[in-house]
PDB file of C-alpha atoms and ligand atoms in Angstrom:
ATOM      1  CA  MET M  99     -33.221  95.763 100.096  1.00  0.00           C
ATOM      2  CA  GLN M 100     -32.459  98.933  98.189  1.00  0.00           C
ATOM      3  CA  PRO M 101     -33.996 102.265  99.357  1.00  0.00           C
ATOM      4  CA  ARG M 102     -36.295 103.863  96.769  1.00  0.00           C
ATOM      5  CA  PRO M 103     -35.887 107.642  96.266  1.00  0.00           C
ATOM      6  CA  LEU M 104     -38.795 109.705  97.629  1.00  0.00           C
ATOM      7  CA  ILE M 105     -37.427 113.289  97.704  1.00  0.00           C
ATOM      8  CA  SER M 106     -34.534 114.171  95.412  1.00  0.00           C
ATOM      9  CA  ALA M 107     -31.417 116.089  96.453  1.00  0.00           C
ATOM     10  CA  GLN M 108     -32.514 118.929  94.144  1.00  0.00           C
ATOM     11  CA  ASP M 109     -35.958 119.177  95.735  1.00  0.00           C
ATOM     12  CA  ILE M 110     -34.414 119.141  99.222  1.00  0.00           C
ATOM     13  CA  ALA M 111     -31.965 121.905  98.295  1.00  0.00           C
ATOM     14  CA  ALA M 112     -34.732 124.095  96.878  1.00  0.00           C
ATOM     15  CA  ARG M 113     -36.960 123.591  99.932  1.00  0.00           C
ATOM     16  CA  VAL M 114     -34.101 124.207 102.403  1.00  0.00           C
ATOM     17  CA  ALA M 115     -33.251 127.477 100.627  1.00  0.00           C
ATOM     18  CA  ALA M 116     -36.885 128.591 100.896  1.00  0.00           C
ATOM     19  CA  LEU M 117     -37.086 127.547 104.560  1.00  0.00           C
ATOM     20  CA  GLY M 118     -33.906 129.503 105.352  1.00  0.00           C
ATOM     21  CA  ASN M 119     -35.404 132.690 103.947  1.00  0.00           C
ATOM     22  CA  GLU M 120     -38.730 132.101 105.691  1.00  0.00           C
ATOM     23  CA  ILE M 121     -36.975 131.561 109.028  1.00  0.00           C
ATOM     24  CA  ALA M 122     -34.866 134.702 108.565  1.00  0.00           C
ATOM     25  CA  VAL M 123     -38.024 136.750 108.097  1.00  0.00           C
ATOM     26  CA  ARG M 124     -40.268 135.126 110.706  1.00  0.00           C
ATOM     27  CA  LEU M 125     -37.957 134.638 113.679  1.00  0.00           C
ATOM     28  CA  PRO M 126     -37.837 137.535 116.170  1.00  0.00           C
ATOM     29  CA  GLU M 127     -35.085 140.114 115.582  1.00  0.00           C
ATOM     30  CA  GLY M 128     -31.601 139.657 117.028  1.00  0.00           C
ATOM     31  CA  SER M 129     -29.453 136.569 117.158  1.00  0.00           C
ATOM     32  CA  PHE M 130     -30.982 133.194 117.878  1.00  0.00           C
ATOM     33  CA  ALA M 131     -29.841 129.690 118.627  1.00  0.00           C
ATOM     34  CA  ALA M 132     -30.544 126.814 116.244  1.00  0.00           C
ATOM     35  CA  VAL M 133     -30.612 123.581 118.263  1.00  0.00           C
ATOM     36  CA  GLY M 134     -30.128 120.471 116.134  1.00  0.00           C
ATOM     37  CA  ILE M 135     -31.314 117.092 117.398  1.00  0.00           C
ATOM     38  CA  LEU M 136     -28.633 114.432 116.978  1.00  0.00           C
ATOM     39  CA  ARG M 137     -28.084 112.378 115.172  1.00  0.00           C
ATOM     40  CA  GLY M 138     -30.853 112.484 112.569  1.00  0.00           C
ATOM     41  CA  ALA M 139     -30.869 116.263 112.039  1.00  0.00           C
ATOM     42  CA  PHE M 140     -27.142 116.811 111.503  1.00  0.00           C
ATOM     43  CA  VAL M 141     -27.266 116.938 107.684  1.00  0.00           C
ATOM     44  CA  PHE M 142     -30.396 119.107 107.582  1.00  0.00           C
ATOM     45  CA  MET M 143     -28.998 121.421 110.277  1.00  0.00           C
ATOM     46  CA  ALA M 144     -25.761 121.947 108.327  1.00  0.00           C
ATOM     47  CA  ASP M 145     -27.611 122.920 105.159  1.00  0.00           C
ATOM     48  CA  LEU M 146     -30.334 124.917 106.918  1.00  0.00           C
ATOM     49  CA  VAL M 147     -28.109 127.238 108.956  1.00  0.00           C
ATOM     50  CA  ARG M 148     -26.169 128.096 105.792  1.00  0.00           C
ATOM     51  CA  ALA M 149     -29.456 129.053 104.130  1.00  0.00           C
ATOM     52  CA  ILE M 150     -30.434 131.506 106.902  1.00  0.00           C
ATOM     53  CA  PRO M 151     -29.068 134.976 106.081  1.00  0.00           C
ATOM     54  CA  ARG M 152     -28.902 135.989 109.769  1.00  0.00           C
ATOM     55  CA  ASP M 153     -26.729 135.706 112.846  1.00  0.00           C
ATOM     56  CA  VAL M 154     -27.290 132.116 114.076  1.00  0.00           C
ATOM     57  CA  ARG M 155     -25.668 130.355 117.022  1.00  0.00           C
ATOM     58  CA  CYS M 156     -25.532 126.583 116.645  1.00  0.00           C
ATOM     59  CA  ASP M 157     -25.967 124.020 119.368  1.00  0.00           C
ATOM     60  CA  PHE M 158     -26.929 120.357 119.519  1.00  0.00           C
ATOM     61  CA  LEU M 159     -28.905 118.053 121.733  1.00  0.00           C
ATOM     62  CA  GLY M 160     -28.062 114.340 121.635  1.00  0.00           C
ATOM     63  CA  VAL M 161     -31.124 112.175 122.028  1.00  0.00           C
ATOM     64  CA  ARG M 162     -31.815 108.475 122.186  1.00  0.00           C
ATOM     65  CA  SER M 163     -35.356 107.191 122.159  1.00  0.00           C
ATOM     66  CA  TYR M 164     -36.285 103.771 123.368  1.00  0.00           C
ATOM     67  CA  GLY M 165     -38.680 101.431 121.659  1.00  0.00           C
ATOM     68  CA  ALA M 166     -38.849  99.097 118.674  1.00  0.00           C
ATOM     69  CA  ALA M 167     -36.340  99.733 115.884  1.00  0.00           C
ATOM     70  CA  THR M 168     -38.644 101.858 113.747  1.00  0.00           C
ATOM     71  CA  GLU M 169     -40.961 103.321 116.358  1.00  0.00           C
ATOM     72  CA  THR M 170     -40.398 105.584 119.324  1.00  0.00           C
ATOM     73  CA  SER M 171     -41.784 104.873 122.781  1.00  0.00           C
ATOM     74  CA  GLY M 172     -41.755 108.535 123.746  1.00  0.00           C
ATOM     75  CA  VAL M 173     -39.224 107.808 126.484  1.00  0.00           C
ATOM     76  CA  VAL M 174     -36.241 109.932 125.620  1.00  0.00           C
ATOM     77  CA  GLN M 175     -32.745 109.884 127.024  1.00  0.00           C
ATOM     78  CA  ILE M 176     -30.487 112.932 126.614  1.00  0.00           C
ATOM     79  CA  THR M 177     -27.060 111.622 125.573  1.00  0.00           C
ATOM     80  CA  SER M 178     -25.437 115.030 125.067  1.00  0.00           C
ATOM     81  CA  ASP M 179     -26.669 118.310 126.541  1.00  0.00           C
ATOM     82  CA  LEU M 180     -26.665 121.860 125.171  1.00  0.00           C
ATOM     83  CA  ARG M 181     -23.402 123.795 125.496  1.00  0.00           C
ATOM     84  CA  LEU M 182     -24.929 127.263 125.427  1.00  0.00           C
ATOM     85  CA  PRO M 183     -27.572 128.555 127.893  1.00  0.00           C
ATOM     86  CA  ILE M 184     -30.884 129.265 126.157  1.00  0.00           C
ATOM     87  CA  SER M 185     -32.506 131.240 128.981  1.00  0.00           C
ATOM     88  CA  GLY M 186     -33.849 134.508 127.515  1.00  0.00           C
ATOM     89  CA  LYS M 187     -32.766 133.515 123.985  1.00  0.00           C
ATOM     90  CA  HIS M 188     -34.787 132.901 120.857  1.00  0.00           C
ATOM     91  CA  VAL M 189     -34.507 129.212 119.998  1.00  0.00           C
ATOM     92  CA  LEU M 190     -35.216 127.271 116.808  1.00  0.00           C
ATOM     93  CA  LEU M 191     -35.374 123.518 117.379  1.00  0.00           C
ATOM     94  CA  VAL M 192     -34.241 121.653 114.247  1.00  0.00           C
ATOM     95  CA  GLU M 193     -35.650 118.126 113.830  1.00  0.00           C
ATOM     96  CA  ASP M 194     -35.280 115.520 111.092  1.00  0.00           C
ATOM     97  CA  ILE M 195     -38.765 114.037 111.284  1.00  0.00           C
ATOM     98  CA  VAL M 196     -41.892 114.288 113.420  1.00  0.00           C
ATOM     99  CA  ASP M 197     -43.848 111.059 113.523  1.00  0.00           C
ATOM    100  CA  THR M 198     -45.994 110.375 116.627  1.00  0.00           C
ATOM    101  CA  GLY M 199     -44.800 113.713 118.086  1.00  0.00           C
ATOM    102  CA  LEU M 200     -43.804 112.072 121.382  1.00  0.00           C
ATOM    103  CA  THR M 201     -40.085 112.859 121.057  1.00  0.00           C
ATOM    104  CA  LEU M 202     -40.712 116.474 120.096  1.00  0.00           C
ATOM    105  CA  ARG M 203     -43.264 116.932 122.924  1.00  0.00           C
ATOM    106  CA  TYR M 204     -40.648 115.748 125.418  1.00  0.00           C
ATOM    107  CA  LEU M 205     -37.942 118.010 123.967  1.00  0.00           C
ATOM    108  CA  LEU M 206     -40.194 121.066 123.864  1.00  0.00           C
ATOM    109  CA  ASP M 207     -41.096 120.615 127.541  1.00  0.00           C
ATOM    110  CA  LEU M 208     -37.411 120.155 128.400  1.00  0.00           C
ATOM    111  CA  LEU M 209     -36.309 123.327 126.563  1.00  0.00           C
ATOM    112  CA  GLN M 210     -39.308 125.389 127.662  1.00  0.00           C
ATOM    113  CA  ALA M 211     -38.351 124.693 131.291  1.00  0.00           C
ATOM    114  CA  GLN M 212     -35.053 126.506 130.621  1.00  0.00           C
ATOM    115  CA  GLY M 213     -36.883 129.780 129.942  1.00  0.00           C
ATOM    116  CA  PRO M 214     -36.143 130.699 126.316  1.00  0.00           C
ATOM    117  CA  ALA M 215     -37.514 134.034 125.047  1.00  0.00           C
ATOM    118  CA  SER M 216     -39.215 132.086 122.262  1.00  0.00           C
ATOM    119  CA  LEU M 217     -39.179 128.492 121.045  1.00  0.00           C
ATOM    120  CA  GLN M 218     -40.023 127.500 117.485  1.00  0.00           C
ATOM    121  CA  VAL M 219     -39.693 124.219 115.601  1.00  0.00           C
ATOM    122  CA  CYS M 220     -38.403 123.445 112.129  1.00  0.00           C
ATOM    123  CA  THR M 221     -38.647 119.873 110.874  1.00  0.00           C
ATOM    124  CA  LEU M 222     -37.498 118.572 107.528  1.00  0.00           C
ATOM    125  CA  LEU M 223     -40.181 115.872 107.378  1.00  0.00           C
ATOM    126  CA  ASN M 224     -43.638 115.518 108.891  1.00  0.00           C
ATOM    127  CA  LYS M 225     -45.767 112.352 109.037  1.00  0.00           C
ATOM    128  CA  PRO M 226     -49.090 113.864 110.232  1.00  0.00           C
ATOM    129  CA  SER M 227     -51.038 110.610 109.843  1.00  0.00           C
ATOM    130  CA  ARG M 228     -49.140 109.044 112.747  1.00  0.00           C
ATOM    131  CA  ARG M 229     -49.500 111.876 115.271  1.00  0.00           C
ATOM    132  CA  ARG M 230     -50.367 110.831 118.846  1.00  0.00           C
ATOM    133  CA  VAL M 231     -49.788 114.160 120.613  1.00  0.00           C
ATOM    134  CA  GLU M 232     -50.303 117.717 119.390  1.00  0.00           C
ATOM    135  CA  VAL M 233     -47.050 119.526 118.660  1.00  0.00           C
ATOM    136  CA  PRO M 234     -46.591 122.984 117.142  1.00  0.00           C
ATOM    137  CA  LEU M 235     -44.611 122.881 113.883  1.00  0.00           C
ATOM    138  CA  ASP M 236     -43.597 126.360 112.771  1.00  0.00           C
ATOM    139  CA  PHE M 237     -41.596 125.357 109.683  1.00  0.00           C
ATOM    140  CA  VAL M 238     -42.039 122.082 107.743  1.00  0.00           C
ATOM    141  CA  GLY M 239     -39.939 120.952 104.788  1.00  0.00           C
ATOM    142  CA  PHE M 240     -42.129 118.175 103.424  1.00  0.00           C
ATOM    143  CA  GLU M 241     -45.209 116.249 104.514  1.00  0.00           C
ATOM    144  CA  ILE M 242     -44.751 112.559 103.774  1.00  0.00           C
ATOM    145  CA  PRO M 243     -46.980 109.485 103.929  1.00  0.00           C
ATOM    146  CA  ASP M 244     -46.685 106.819 106.614  1.00  0.00           C
ATOM    147  CA  ARG M 245     -43.531 105.135 105.293  1.00  0.00           C
ATOM    148  CA  PHE M 246     -40.181 104.510 106.975  1.00  0.00           C
ATOM    149  CA  VAL M 247     -37.656 106.826 105.355  1.00  0.00           C
ATOM    150  CA  VAL M 248     -33.882 107.062 105.371  1.00  0.00           C
ATOM    151  CA  GLY M 249     -31.164 109.288 103.948  1.00  0.00           C
ATOM    152  CA  TYR M 250     -30.148 112.938 104.376  1.00  0.00           C
ATOM    153  CA  GLY M 251     -29.214 112.169 107.997  1.00  0.00           C
ATOM    154  CA  LEU M 252     -31.909 109.578 108.754  1.00  0.00           C
ATOM    155  CA  ASP M 253     -30.865 105.986 109.354  1.00  0.00           C
ATOM    156  CA  ALA M 254     -32.095 102.419 109.499  1.00  0.00           C
ATOM    157  CA  ALA M 255     -29.869 100.640 112.028  1.00  0.00           C
ATOM    158  CA  GLN M 256     -27.186 103.330 111.435  1.00  0.00           C
ATOM    159  CA  LYS M 257     -27.169 102.808 107.640  1.00  0.00           C
ATOM    160  CA  TYR M 258     -28.087 105.285 104.898  1.00  0.00           C
ATOM    161  CA  ARG M 259     -27.424 108.538 106.813  1.00  0.00           C
ATOM    162  CA  ASN M 260     -25.083 109.657 104.020  1.00  0.00           C
ATOM    163  CA  LEU M 261     -27.583 109.239 101.151  1.00  0.00           C
ATOM    164  CA  PRO M 262     -27.941 112.735  99.624  1.00  0.00           C
ATOM    165  CA  TYR M 263     -31.713 112.236  99.153  1.00  0.00           C
ATOM    166  CA  VAL M 264     -34.647 110.900 101.198  1.00  0.00           C
ATOM    167  CA  ALA M 265     -35.675 107.340 100.367  1.00  0.00           C
ATOM    168  CA  VAL M 266     -38.187 104.711 101.466  1.00  0.00           C
ATOM    169  CA  VAL M 267     -37.116 101.327 102.749  1.00  0.00           C
ATOM    170  CA  ASP M 268     -39.688  98.586 102.718  1.00  0.00           C
ATOM    171  CA  GLU M 269     -39.842  97.091 106.183  1.00  0.00           C
TER     172      GLU M 269
HETATM  173  P1  LIG P 946     -41.730 110.492 117.136  1.00  0.00           P
HETATM  174  O1  LIG P 946     -41.392 110.631 118.582  1.00  0.00           O
HETATM  175  O2  LIG P 946     -42.297 111.753 116.508  1.00  0.00           O
HETATM  176  O3  LIG P 946     -42.633 109.306 116.875  1.00  0.00           O
HETATM  177  O4  LIG P 946     -40.436 110.084 116.360  1.00  0.00           O
HETATM  178  C1  LIG P 946     -39.371 110.905 116.200  1.00  0.00           C
HETATM  179  C2  LIG P 946     -38.112 110.129 115.959  1.00  0.00           C
HETATM  180  O5  LIG P 946     -38.368 108.778 115.497  1.00  0.00           O
HETATM  181  C3  LIG P 946     -37.335 110.801 114.861  1.00  0.00           C
HETATM  182  O6  LIG P 946     -36.504 111.814 115.356  1.00  0.00           O
HETATM  183  C4  LIG P 946     -36.576 109.618 114.273  1.00  0.00           C
HETATM  184  O7  LIG P 946     -35.408 109.373 115.040  1.00  0.00           O
HETATM  185  C5  LIG P 946     -37.524 108.445 114.444  1.00  0.00           C
HETATM  186  N1  LIG P 946     -38.318 108.231 113.214  1.00  0.00           N
HETATM  187  C6  LIG P 946     -39.655 108.390 113.051  1.00  0.00           C
HETATM  188  N2  LIG P 946     -40.021 108.086 111.788  1.00  0.00           N
HETATM  189  C7  LIG P 946     -38.899 107.741 111.143  1.00  0.00           C
HETATM  190  C8  LIG P 946     -38.634 107.344 109.777  1.00  0.00           C
HETATM  191  O8  LIG P 946     -39.489 107.238 108.892  1.00  0.00           O
HETATM  192  N3  LIG P 946     -37.320 107.063 109.500  1.00  0.00           N
HETATM  193  C9  LIG P 946     -36.316 107.165 110.409  1.00  0.00           C
HETATM  194  N4  LIG P 946     -35.080 106.869 110.002  1.00  0.00           N
HETATM  195  N5  LIG P 946     -36.538 107.547 111.685  1.00  0.00           N
HETATM  196  C10 LIG P 946     -37.813 107.832 112.041  1.00  0.00           C
END
């Protein structure tokens, strides 16, 4: 089954450029750490940090969530930890998609426990209709309907991460 385009590469590029400028203005002064969630956010993270005209440190958190293939259980395993300490630092968490919010809730609690000076969230995609727990989203690329999407870093069974656009696969 062929993925159907939902958000074009051009629309993503324009939105990422705008997000980069918004983040540069709204994040507290001084350097900050962008923390990308692997693997889904790696493409977005690469484009986003280049769109932020500020001093940005980059780090990554490897995460695996258990559950059915297309749905998270909220139980998260950290497969690769941060390299840089975030205590006393301003942190921007960079996510690919927020669906139920369970993964993000877990990650926010985990990072908050490490005492950052501030903690904000930027997600490329948001599926608000599926939310099960409240999570603060400071920067959102696109709100999308309740469809399973792939491309621009997001996969279906490890396929489609390299599509340059976001697409819907019919389950
Ligand atoms: P949540 O915990 O918010 O329900 O889900 C977050 C994680 O579930 C995302 O980081 C992503 O790995 C996965 N996910 C949720 N919706 C989608 C989707 O539409 N497509 C893909 N590829 N992954 C999704």
